PDB file of C-alpha atoms in Angstrom:
ATOM      1  CA  MET A   1      -2.798 -20.515  -1.901  1.00 70.00           C
ATOM      2  CA  VAL A   2      -2.528 -22.366  -5.072  1.00 85.00           C
ATOM      3  CA  ALA A   3       0.662 -24.087  -3.831  1.00 89.00           C
ATOM      4  CA  ARG A   4      -0.873 -25.034  -0.546  1.00 91.00           C
ATOM      5  CA  ALA A   5      -3.830 -26.676  -2.333  1.00 94.00           C
ATOM      6  CA  THR A   6      -1.574 -28.513  -4.944  1.00 92.00           C
ATOM      7  CA  ARG A   7       0.654 -29.942  -1.982  1.00 94.00           C
ATOM      8  CA  ALA A   8      -2.291 -31.461  -0.291  1.00 96.00           C
ATOM      9  CA  ALA A   9      -1.360 -35.235  -0.393  1.00 97.00           C
ATOM     10  CA  ASP A  10      -4.850 -36.385   0.566  1.00 98.00           C
ATOM     11  CA  LEU A  11      -8.327 -35.045   1.754  1.00 98.00           C
ATOM     12  CA  THR A  12      -7.062 -35.012   5.309  1.00 98.00           C
ATOM     13  CA  ASP A  13      -4.216 -32.488   4.371  1.00 98.00           C
ATOM     14  CA  LEU A  14      -6.568 -30.675   2.137  1.00 98.00           C
ATOM     15  CA  ASP A  15      -9.290 -30.111   4.691  1.00 98.00           C
ATOM     16  CA  ALA A  16      -6.591 -28.920   7.356  1.00 97.00           C
ATOM     17  CA  ALA A  17      -5.255 -26.375   4.836  1.00 98.00           C
ATOM     18  CA  VAL A  18      -8.669 -25.173   3.975  1.00 98.00           C
ATOM     19  CA  ALA A  19      -9.556 -24.497   7.429  1.00 98.00           C
ATOM     20  CA  ASP A  20      -6.419 -22.385   7.798  1.00 97.00           C
ATOM     21  CA  CYS A  21      -7.070 -20.150   4.898  1.00 98.00           C
ATOM     22  CA  PHE A  22      -7.138 -16.270   5.327  1.00 97.00           C
ATOM     23  CA  ALA A  23      -6.822 -15.371   1.594  1.00 97.00           C
ATOM     24  CA  CYS A  24      -9.861 -13.139   1.354  1.00 98.00           C
ATOM     25  CA  PRO A  25      -9.884 -10.292   3.794  1.00 98.00           C
ATOM     26  CA  ARG A  26     -13.829  -9.503   3.397  1.00 98.00           C
ATOM     27  CA  LEU A  27     -14.787 -13.047   4.008  1.00 98.00           C
ATOM     28  CA  VAL A  28     -12.223 -13.321   6.949  1.00 98.00           C
ATOM     29  CA  THR A  29     -13.721 -10.387   8.671  1.00 98.00           C
ATOM     30  CA  TRP A  30     -17.397 -11.430   8.164  1.00 98.00           C
ATOM     31  CA  ARG A  31     -16.950 -15.082   9.332  1.00 98.00           C
ATOM     32  CA  GLU A  32     -15.129 -13.964  12.363  1.00 98.00           C
ATOM     33  CA  GLU A  33     -17.609 -11.206  13.101  1.00 98.00           C
ATOM     34  CA  VAL A  34     -20.415 -13.657  12.934  1.00 98.00           C
ATOM     35  CA  ALA A  35     -18.607 -16.133  15.235  1.00 98.00           C
ATOM     36  CA  ARG A  36     -17.961 -13.384  17.633  1.00 98.00           C
ATOM     37  CA  THR A  37     -21.509 -11.867  17.899  1.00 97.00           C
ATOM     38  CA  ARG A  38     -23.477 -15.058  17.338  1.00 97.00           C
ATOM     39  CA  ARG A  39     -27.061 -15.531  16.681  1.00 96.00           C
ATOM     40  CA  ALA A  40     -29.252 -15.317  19.828  1.00 97.00           C
ATOM     41  CA  ALA A  41     -30.403 -18.926  19.421  1.00 95.00           C
ATOM     42  CA  PHE A  42     -26.806 -19.974  19.473  1.00 97.00           C
ATOM     43  CA  ARG A  43     -25.402 -17.589  22.078  1.00 96.00           C
ATOM     44  CA  ASP A  44     -24.045 -20.308  24.270  1.00 96.00           C
ATOM     45  CA  GLN A  45     -22.232 -22.163  21.448  1.00 97.00           C
ATOM     46  CA  GLU A  46     -18.661 -21.567  20.232  1.00 97.00           C
ATOM     47  CA  TYR A  47     -18.801 -20.925  16.634  1.00 98.00           C
ATOM     48  CA  TRP A  48     -16.263 -22.613  14.068  1.00 98.00           C
ATOM     49  CA  GLY A  49     -15.620 -19.051  12.353  1.00 98.00           C
ATOM     50  CA  ARG A  50     -13.280 -20.562   9.762  1.00 98.00           C
ATOM     51  CA  PRO A  51     -13.437 -21.913   6.225  1.00 98.00           C
ATOM     52  CA  VAL A  52     -15.505 -25.051   6.055  1.00 98.00           C
ATOM     53  CA  PRO A  53     -13.908 -28.185   4.496  1.00 98.00           C
ATOM     54  CA  GLY A  54     -15.692 -30.747   2.364  1.00 98.00           C
ATOM     55  CA  PHE A  55     -17.384 -33.724   3.819  1.00 98.00           C
ATOM     56  CA  GLY A  56     -18.242 -37.338   2.946  1.00 98.00           C
ATOM     57  CA  ASP A  57     -16.899 -40.452   1.317  1.00 98.00           C
ATOM     58  CA  PRO A  58     -13.223 -40.154   0.181  1.00 98.00           C
ATOM     59  CA  GLU A  59     -14.140 -42.523  -2.633  1.00 98.00           C
ATOM     60  CA  ALA A  60     -17.262 -40.771  -3.660  1.00 98.00           C
ATOM     61  CA  ARG A  61     -18.957 -41.428  -6.893  1.00 98.00           C
ATOM     62  CA  ILE A  62     -21.393 -38.403  -6.384  1.00 99.00           C
ATOM     63  CA  ALA A  63     -20.433 -34.917  -5.565  1.00 99.00           C
ATOM     64  CA  VAL A  64     -22.762 -32.294  -4.341  1.00 99.00           C
ATOM     65  CA  LEU A  65     -21.393 -28.888  -5.083  1.00 98.00           C
ATOM     66  CA  GLY A  66     -22.914 -25.980  -3.187  1.00 98.00           C
ATOM     67  CA  LEU A  67     -22.272 -22.212  -3.065  1.00 98.00           C
ATOM     68  CA  ALA A  68     -20.745 -21.363   0.438  1.00 98.00           C
ATOM     69  CA  PRO A  69     -21.346 -22.214   3.973  1.00 98.00           C
ATOM     70  CA  ALA A  70     -24.200 -20.485   5.769  1.00 98.00           C
ATOM     71  CA  ALA A  71     -23.219 -17.808   8.412  1.00 98.00           C
ATOM     72  CA  HIS A  72     -25.068 -19.714  11.347  1.00 98.00           C
ATOM     73  CA  GLY A  73     -24.880 -23.150   9.770  1.00 98.00           C
ATOM     74  CA  GLY A  74     -21.531 -24.373   8.473  1.00 98.00           C
ATOM     75  CA  ASN A  75     -19.655 -21.292   9.784  1.00 98.00           C
ATOM     76  CA  ARG A  76     -21.048 -22.240  13.335  1.00 98.00           C
ATOM     77  CA  THR A  77     -20.750 -25.893  13.286  1.00 98.00           C
ATOM     78  CA  GLY A  78     -17.754 -26.576  10.980  1.00 98.00           C
ATOM     79  CA  ARG A  79     -19.369 -28.842   8.663  1.00 98.00           C
ATOM     80  CA  ILE A  80     -20.876 -27.892   5.350  1.00 98.00           C
ATOM     81  CA  PHE A  81     -24.798 -27.704   5.221  1.00 98.00           C
ATOM     82  CA  THR A  82     -24.873 -28.630   8.969  1.00 98.00           C
ATOM     83  CA  GLY A  83     -27.182 -26.778  11.508  1.00 97.00           C
ATOM     84  CA  ASP A  84     -29.377 -24.892   9.078  1.00 96.00           C
ATOM     85  CA  ARG A  85     -32.632 -25.170   7.266  1.00 96.00           C
ATOM     86  CA  SER A  86     -31.031 -25.835   3.857  1.00 97.00           C
ATOM     87  CA  GLY A  87     -28.936 -28.811   5.400  1.00 97.00           C
ATOM     88  CA  ASP A  88     -32.282 -30.126   6.831  1.00 96.00           C
ATOM     89  CA  VAL A  89     -33.703 -30.404   3.344  1.00 98.00           C
ATOM     90  CA  LEU A  90     -30.558 -31.696   1.774  1.00 98.00           C
ATOM     91  CA  PHE A  91     -29.786 -34.479   4.118  1.00 98.00           C
ATOM     92  CA  ALA A  92     -33.313 -35.542   4.434  1.00 98.00           C
ATOM     93  CA  ALA A  93     -33.182 -36.091   0.637  1.00 98.00           C
ATOM     94  CA  LEU A  94     -29.783 -38.025   0.796  1.00 98.00           C
ATOM     95  CA  HIS A  95     -31.248 -40.198   3.504  1.00 98.00           C
ATOM     96  CA  ARG A  96     -34.239 -40.884   1.298  1.00 98.00           C
ATOM     97  CA  ALA A  97     -31.927 -41.864  -1.561  1.00 98.00           C
ATOM     98  CA  GLY A  98     -29.858 -44.112   0.712  1.00 98.00           C
ATOM     99  CA  LEU A  99     -26.814 -41.836   0.521  1.00 98.00           C
ATOM    100  CA  ALA A 100     -26.767 -40.795   4.095  1.00 98.00           C
ATOM    101  CA  ASN A 101     -27.051 -42.978   7.198  1.00 98.00           C
ATOM    102  CA  GLN A 102     -29.645 -40.386   8.885  1.00 98.00           C
ATOM    103  CA  PRO A 103     -31.809 -37.709   7.765  1.00 98.00           C
ATOM    104  CA  THR A 104     -30.449 -34.811   9.964  1.00 96.00           C
ATOM    105  CA  SER A 105     -27.166 -32.933  10.176  1.00 97.00           C
ATOM    106  CA  VAL A 106     -27.135 -30.767  13.359  1.00 97.00           C
ATOM    107  CA  ALA A 107     -23.375 -30.972  14.550  1.00 98.00           C
ATOM    108  CA  ALA A 108     -20.042 -32.185  13.397  1.00 97.00           C
ATOM    109  CA  ASP A 109     -20.208 -34.930  15.945  1.00 97.00           C
ATOM    110  CA  ASP A 110     -23.686 -36.213  15.276  1.00 98.00           C
ATOM    111  CA  GLY A 111     -22.682 -39.466  13.704  1.00 98.00           C
ATOM    112  CA  LEU A 112     -23.679 -38.442  10.167  1.00 98.00           C
ATOM    113  CA  ALA A 113     -21.995 -40.611   7.520  1.00 98.00           C
ATOM    114  CA  LEU A 114     -22.398 -40.373   3.674  1.00 98.00           C
ATOM    115  CA  ARG A 115     -22.345 -43.344   1.290  1.00 98.00           C
ATOM    116  CA  HIS A 116     -20.760 -42.874  -2.174  1.00 98.00           C
ATOM    117  CA  THR A 117     -21.155 -39.147  -1.627  1.00 98.00           C
ATOM    118  CA  ARG A 118     -19.107 -36.076  -0.909  1.00 98.00           C
ATOM    119  CA  ILE A 119     -20.294 -32.515  -0.355  1.00 98.00           C
ATOM    120  CA  PHE A 120     -18.292 -29.191  -0.851  1.00 98.00           C
ATOM    121  CA  ALA A 121     -18.746 -25.625  -1.788  1.00 98.00           C
ATOM    122  CA  ALA A 122     -17.389 -23.499  -4.340  1.00 98.00           C
ATOM    123  CA  VAL A 123     -16.459 -20.841  -1.719  1.00 98.00           C
ATOM    124  CA  ARG A 124     -15.351 -22.178   1.594  1.00 98.00           C
ATOM    125  CA  CYS A 125     -16.167 -19.105   3.818  1.00 98.00           C
ATOM    126  CA  ALA A 126     -19.543 -17.696   4.743  1.00 98.00           C
ATOM    127  CA  PRO A 127     -20.006 -14.528   2.650  1.00 98.00           C
ATOM    128  CA  PRO A 128     -22.040 -11.550   3.659  1.00 98.00           C
ATOM    129  CA  ASP A 129     -25.668 -11.895   2.211  1.00 96.00           C
ATOM    130  CA  ASN A 130     -24.655 -15.338   0.915  1.00 94.00           C
ATOM    131  CA  LYS A 131     -23.052 -13.596  -2.102  1.00 96.00           C
ATOM    132  CA  PRO A 132     -19.409 -14.055  -2.611  1.00 97.00           C
ATOM    133  CA  SER A 133     -17.690 -11.850  -5.177  1.00 96.00           C
ATOM    134  CA  PRO A 134     -16.252 -13.150  -8.525  1.00 93.00           C
ATOM    135  CA  ALA A 135     -12.800 -12.355  -7.125  1.00 96.00           C
ATOM    136  CA  GLU A 136     -13.635 -14.483  -3.944  1.00 97.00           C
ATOM    137  CA  ARG A 137     -14.720 -17.356  -6.011  1.00 96.00           C
ATOM    138  CA  ASP A 138     -11.784 -17.344  -8.186  1.00 97.00           C
ATOM    139  CA  THR A 139      -9.382 -17.028  -5.217  1.00 97.00           C
ATOM    140  CA  CYS A 140     -11.005 -20.067  -3.467  1.00 98.00           C
ATOM    141  CA  ALA A 141     -11.039 -22.140  -6.704  1.00 98.00           C
ATOM    142  CA  PRO A 142      -7.812 -24.037  -6.092  1.00 98.00           C
ATOM    143  CA  TRP A 143      -9.370 -25.708  -3.115  1.00 98.00           C
ATOM    144  CA  LEU A 144     -12.193 -27.005  -5.159  1.00 98.00           C
ATOM    145  CA  HIS A 145      -9.962 -28.002  -7.928  1.00 98.00           C
ATOM    146  CA  ARG A 146      -7.654 -30.026  -5.688  1.00 98.00           C
ATOM    147  CA  GLU A 147     -10.588 -31.575  -3.799  1.00 98.00           C
ATOM    148  CA  VAL A 148     -11.984 -32.839  -7.167  1.00 98.00           C
ATOM    149  CA  ASP A 149      -8.670 -33.937  -8.237  1.00 98.00           C
ATOM    150  CA  LEU A 150      -8.352 -36.171  -5.144  1.00 98.00           C
ATOM    151  CA  ILE A 151     -11.618 -37.914  -5.694  1.00 98.00           C
ATOM    152  CA  ARG A 152     -11.219 -38.145  -9.469  1.00 98.00           C
ATOM    153  CA  PRO A 153     -10.666 -41.725  -9.620  1.00 98.00           C
ATOM    154  CA  THR A 154     -14.144 -42.569  -8.392  1.00 98.00           C
ATOM    155  CA  LEU A 155     -16.096 -39.498  -9.316  1.00 98.00           C
ATOM    156  CA  ARG A 156     -18.861 -39.956 -11.819  1.00 98.00           C
ATOM    157  CA  VAL A 157     -21.642 -37.409 -11.111  1.00 98.00           C
ATOM    158  CA  VAL A 158     -21.649 -33.738  -9.923  1.00 98.00           C
ATOM    159  CA  VAL A 159     -24.830 -32.256  -8.623  1.00 99.00           C
ATOM    160  CA  ALA A 160     -24.644 -28.434  -8.836  1.00 98.00           C
ATOM    161  CA  LEU A 161     -26.881 -26.721  -6.401  1.00 98.00           C
ATOM    162  CA  GLY A 162     -27.864 -23.487  -8.073  1.00 98.00           C
ATOM    163  CA  ALA A 163     -26.422 -21.419 -10.866  1.00 98.00           C
ATOM    164  CA  PHE A 164     -23.372 -20.376  -8.923  1.00 97.00           C
ATOM    165  CA  ALA A 165     -22.193 -23.936  -8.445  1.00 98.00           C
ATOM    166  CA  TRP A 166     -23.132 -24.772 -12.038  1.00 98.00           C
ATOM    167  CA  ALA A 167     -20.779 -21.875 -13.245  1.00 97.00           C
ATOM    168  CA  ALA A 168     -18.129 -22.922 -10.746  1.00 97.00           C
ATOM    169  CA  TRP A 169     -17.777 -26.345 -12.435  1.00 98.00           C
ATOM    170  CA  TRP A 170     -16.490 -25.368 -15.744  1.00 97.00           C
ATOM    171  CA  PRO A 171     -13.094 -24.135 -14.458  1.00 97.00           C
ATOM    172  CA  VAL A 172     -12.888 -27.561 -12.731  1.00 98.00           C
ATOM    173  CA  ALA A 173     -13.390 -29.276 -16.109  1.00 97.00           C
ATOM    174  CA  ARG A 174     -10.537 -27.279 -17.616  1.00 97.00           C
ATOM    175  CA  HIS A 175      -8.119 -27.376 -14.574  1.00 97.00           C
ATOM    176  CA  VAL A 176      -8.749 -30.867 -13.435  1.00 98.00           C
ATOM    177  CA  TYR A 177      -9.734 -32.844 -16.462  1.00 98.00           C
ATOM    178  CA  GLY A 178      -7.948 -30.795 -19.185  1.00 97.00           C
ATOM    179  CA  VAL A 179     -11.388 -30.590 -20.958  1.00 96.00           C
ATOM    180  CA  ARG A 180     -12.285 -27.242 -22.708  1.00 94.00           C
ATOM    181  CA  PRO A 181     -15.680 -26.265 -21.497  1.00 93.00           C
ATOM    182  CA  PRO A 182     -18.391 -26.030 -24.104  1.00 93.00           C
ATOM    183  CA  SER A 183     -19.098 -22.663 -25.665  1.00 94.00           C
ATOM    184  CA  PRO A 184     -21.554 -21.333 -25.081  1.00 95.00           C
ATOM    185  CA  ARG A 185     -21.971 -22.767 -21.616  1.00 96.00           C
ATOM    186  CA  PRO A 186     -25.136 -24.972 -21.115  1.00 97.00           C
ATOM    187  CA  SER A 187     -27.659 -23.066 -19.169  1.00 97.00           C
ATOM    188  CA  PHE A 188     -28.498 -23.908 -15.615  1.00 98.00           C
ATOM    189  CA  GLY A 189     -31.838 -25.273 -14.705  1.00 98.00           C
ATOM    190  CA  HIS A 190     -33.448 -27.766 -12.455  1.00 98.00           C
ATOM    191  CA  GLY A 191     -32.800 -31.087 -13.990  1.00 97.00           C
ATOM    192  CA  ALA A 192     -30.328 -29.740 -16.444  1.00 98.00           C
ATOM    193  CA  HIS A 193     -27.857 -32.496 -17.544  1.00 98.00           C
ATOM    194  CA  TRP A 194     -24.546 -32.018 -19.262  1.00 98.00           C
ATOM    195  CA  SER A 195     -22.340 -35.077 -20.415  1.00 97.00           C
ATOM    196  CA  GLY A 196     -18.916 -34.494 -21.646  1.00 93.00           C
ATOM    197  CA  THR A 197     -15.980 -36.711 -22.593  1.00 92.00           C
ATOM    198  CA  ALA A 198     -13.725 -37.995 -19.784  1.00 95.00           C
ATOM    199  CA  VAL A 199     -15.421 -35.782 -17.207  1.00 97.00           C
ATOM    200  CA  PRO A 200     -18.298 -36.457 -14.696  1.00 98.00           C
ATOM    201  CA  GLU A 201     -21.721 -36.032 -15.654  1.00 98.00           C
ATOM    202  CA  LEU A 202     -23.275 -32.665 -14.447  1.00 98.00           C
ATOM    203  CA  LEU A 203     -26.756 -32.292 -13.067  1.00 98.00           C
ATOM    204  CA  GLY A 204     -28.443 -29.045 -12.096  1.00 98.00           C
ATOM    205  CA  CYS A 205     -30.716 -28.737  -9.091  1.00 98.00           C
ATOM    206  CA  TYR A 206     -32.267 -25.608  -7.514  1.00 98.00           C
ATOM    207  CA  HIS A 207     -30.342 -24.697  -4.389  1.00 98.00           C
ATOM    208  CA  VAL A 208     -31.756 -26.098  -1.028  1.00 98.00           C
ATOM    209  CA  SER A 209     -32.234 -22.668   0.263  1.00 97.00           C
ATOM    210  CA  GLN A 210     -35.288 -21.532   2.132  1.00 96.00           C
ATOM    211  CA  GLN A 211     -36.138 -19.112  -0.683  1.00 96.00           C
ATOM    212  CA  ASN A 212     -36.731 -22.055  -2.895  1.00 98.00           C
ATOM    213  CA  THR A 213     -38.013 -24.739  -0.435  1.00 98.00           C
ATOM    214  CA  PHE A 214     -40.376 -22.436   1.562  1.00 96.00           C
ATOM    215  CA  THR A 215     -42.026 -21.173  -1.730  1.00 97.00           C
ATOM    216  CA  GLY A 216     -42.395 -24.585  -3.257  1.00 97.00           C
ATOM    217  CA  ARG A 217     -40.010 -23.844  -6.115  1.00 98.00           C
ATOM    218  CA  LEU A 218     -38.062 -26.839  -4.929  1.00 98.00           C
ATOM    219  CA  THR A 219     -39.922 -29.960  -3.504  1.00 98.00           C
ATOM    220  CA  PRO A 220     -38.845 -33.013  -1.803  1.00 98.00           C
ATOM    221  CA  GLY A 221     -40.049 -34.842  -5.002  1.00 98.00           C
ATOM    222  CA  MET A 222     -37.853 -32.733  -7.196  1.00 98.00           C
ATOM    223  CA  LEU A 223     -34.935 -33.441  -5.028  1.00 98.00           C
ATOM    224  CA  ASP A 224     -35.601 -37.163  -5.008  1.00 98.00           C
ATOM    225  CA  ASP A 225     -35.722 -37.141  -8.863  1.00 98.00           C
ATOM    226  CA  VAL A 226     -32.332 -35.447  -9.051  1.00 98.00           C
ATOM    227  CA  PHE A 227     -30.615 -37.928  -6.611  1.00 98.00           C
ATOM    228  CA  ALA A 228     -32.211 -40.884  -8.241  1.00 98.00           C
ATOM    229  CA  ARG A 229     -30.871 -39.652 -11.564  1.00 98.00           C
ATOM    230  CA  ALA A 230     -27.489 -39.072  -9.852  1.00 98.00           C
ATOM    231  CA  LYS A 231     -27.475 -42.637  -8.492  1.00 98.00           C
ATOM    232  CA  GLN A 232     -28.408 -44.144 -11.837  1.00 98.00           C
ATOM    233  CA  LEU A 233     -25.634 -42.120 -13.697  1.00 98.00           C
ATOM    234  CA  ALA A 234     -23.065 -43.061 -11.064  1.00 98.00           C
ATOM    235  CA  GLY A 235     -23.776 -46.731 -11.013  1.00 98.00           C
ATOM    236  CA  VAL A 236     -24.950 -46.752  -7.352  1.00 97.00           C
ATOM    237  CA  ASP A 237     -27.536 -49.162  -6.071  1.00 92.00           C
TER     238      ASP A 237
END
């Protein structure tokens, strides 16, 4: 799989290779089972049921790094953060920030476009209980590394949604940028900011999961502050 990721000449090649990955047996079994059994509300829909590629501007200055697709969101629609409550919150915030042309993301063909922004996940398949294993994270890492490498010329800021994404960034710094991660690693927190040399700025943001948004741990205002900061650091108007 490392070779397949490395061979991807551009984002189109990479997205096609990601969607054809079968490297993690547990994730393959789960994503296909969910696509076969479906949720009652989506019984009449055909699920994507494959790894979910990144999405957005190929010359992004801002990257949003998530954990993994949702079983009945990206795993159903084929686009990251699309068709679930987390995506509703995220894209509404991106729209308020002027980084998305519409506040909703319901289907892969709904006309959504991102400005200066690309979104991708550390793990590309929906995991059981939203919890990929460390081995699955590491197996999937070459896709993330190549995607960042392909947008490296323009990328200035990475917004890590949650502690899992925050931790997934440090190997990217090493493999893509040749930068030794700091030791000890900076702690994740909402609004955390790490700035290194010759690497994108890193911002921490609580994940847009219902567990955070329904309880008020993450509010729209808190998201707005993060994306305002990301735009400032990226030099985006």
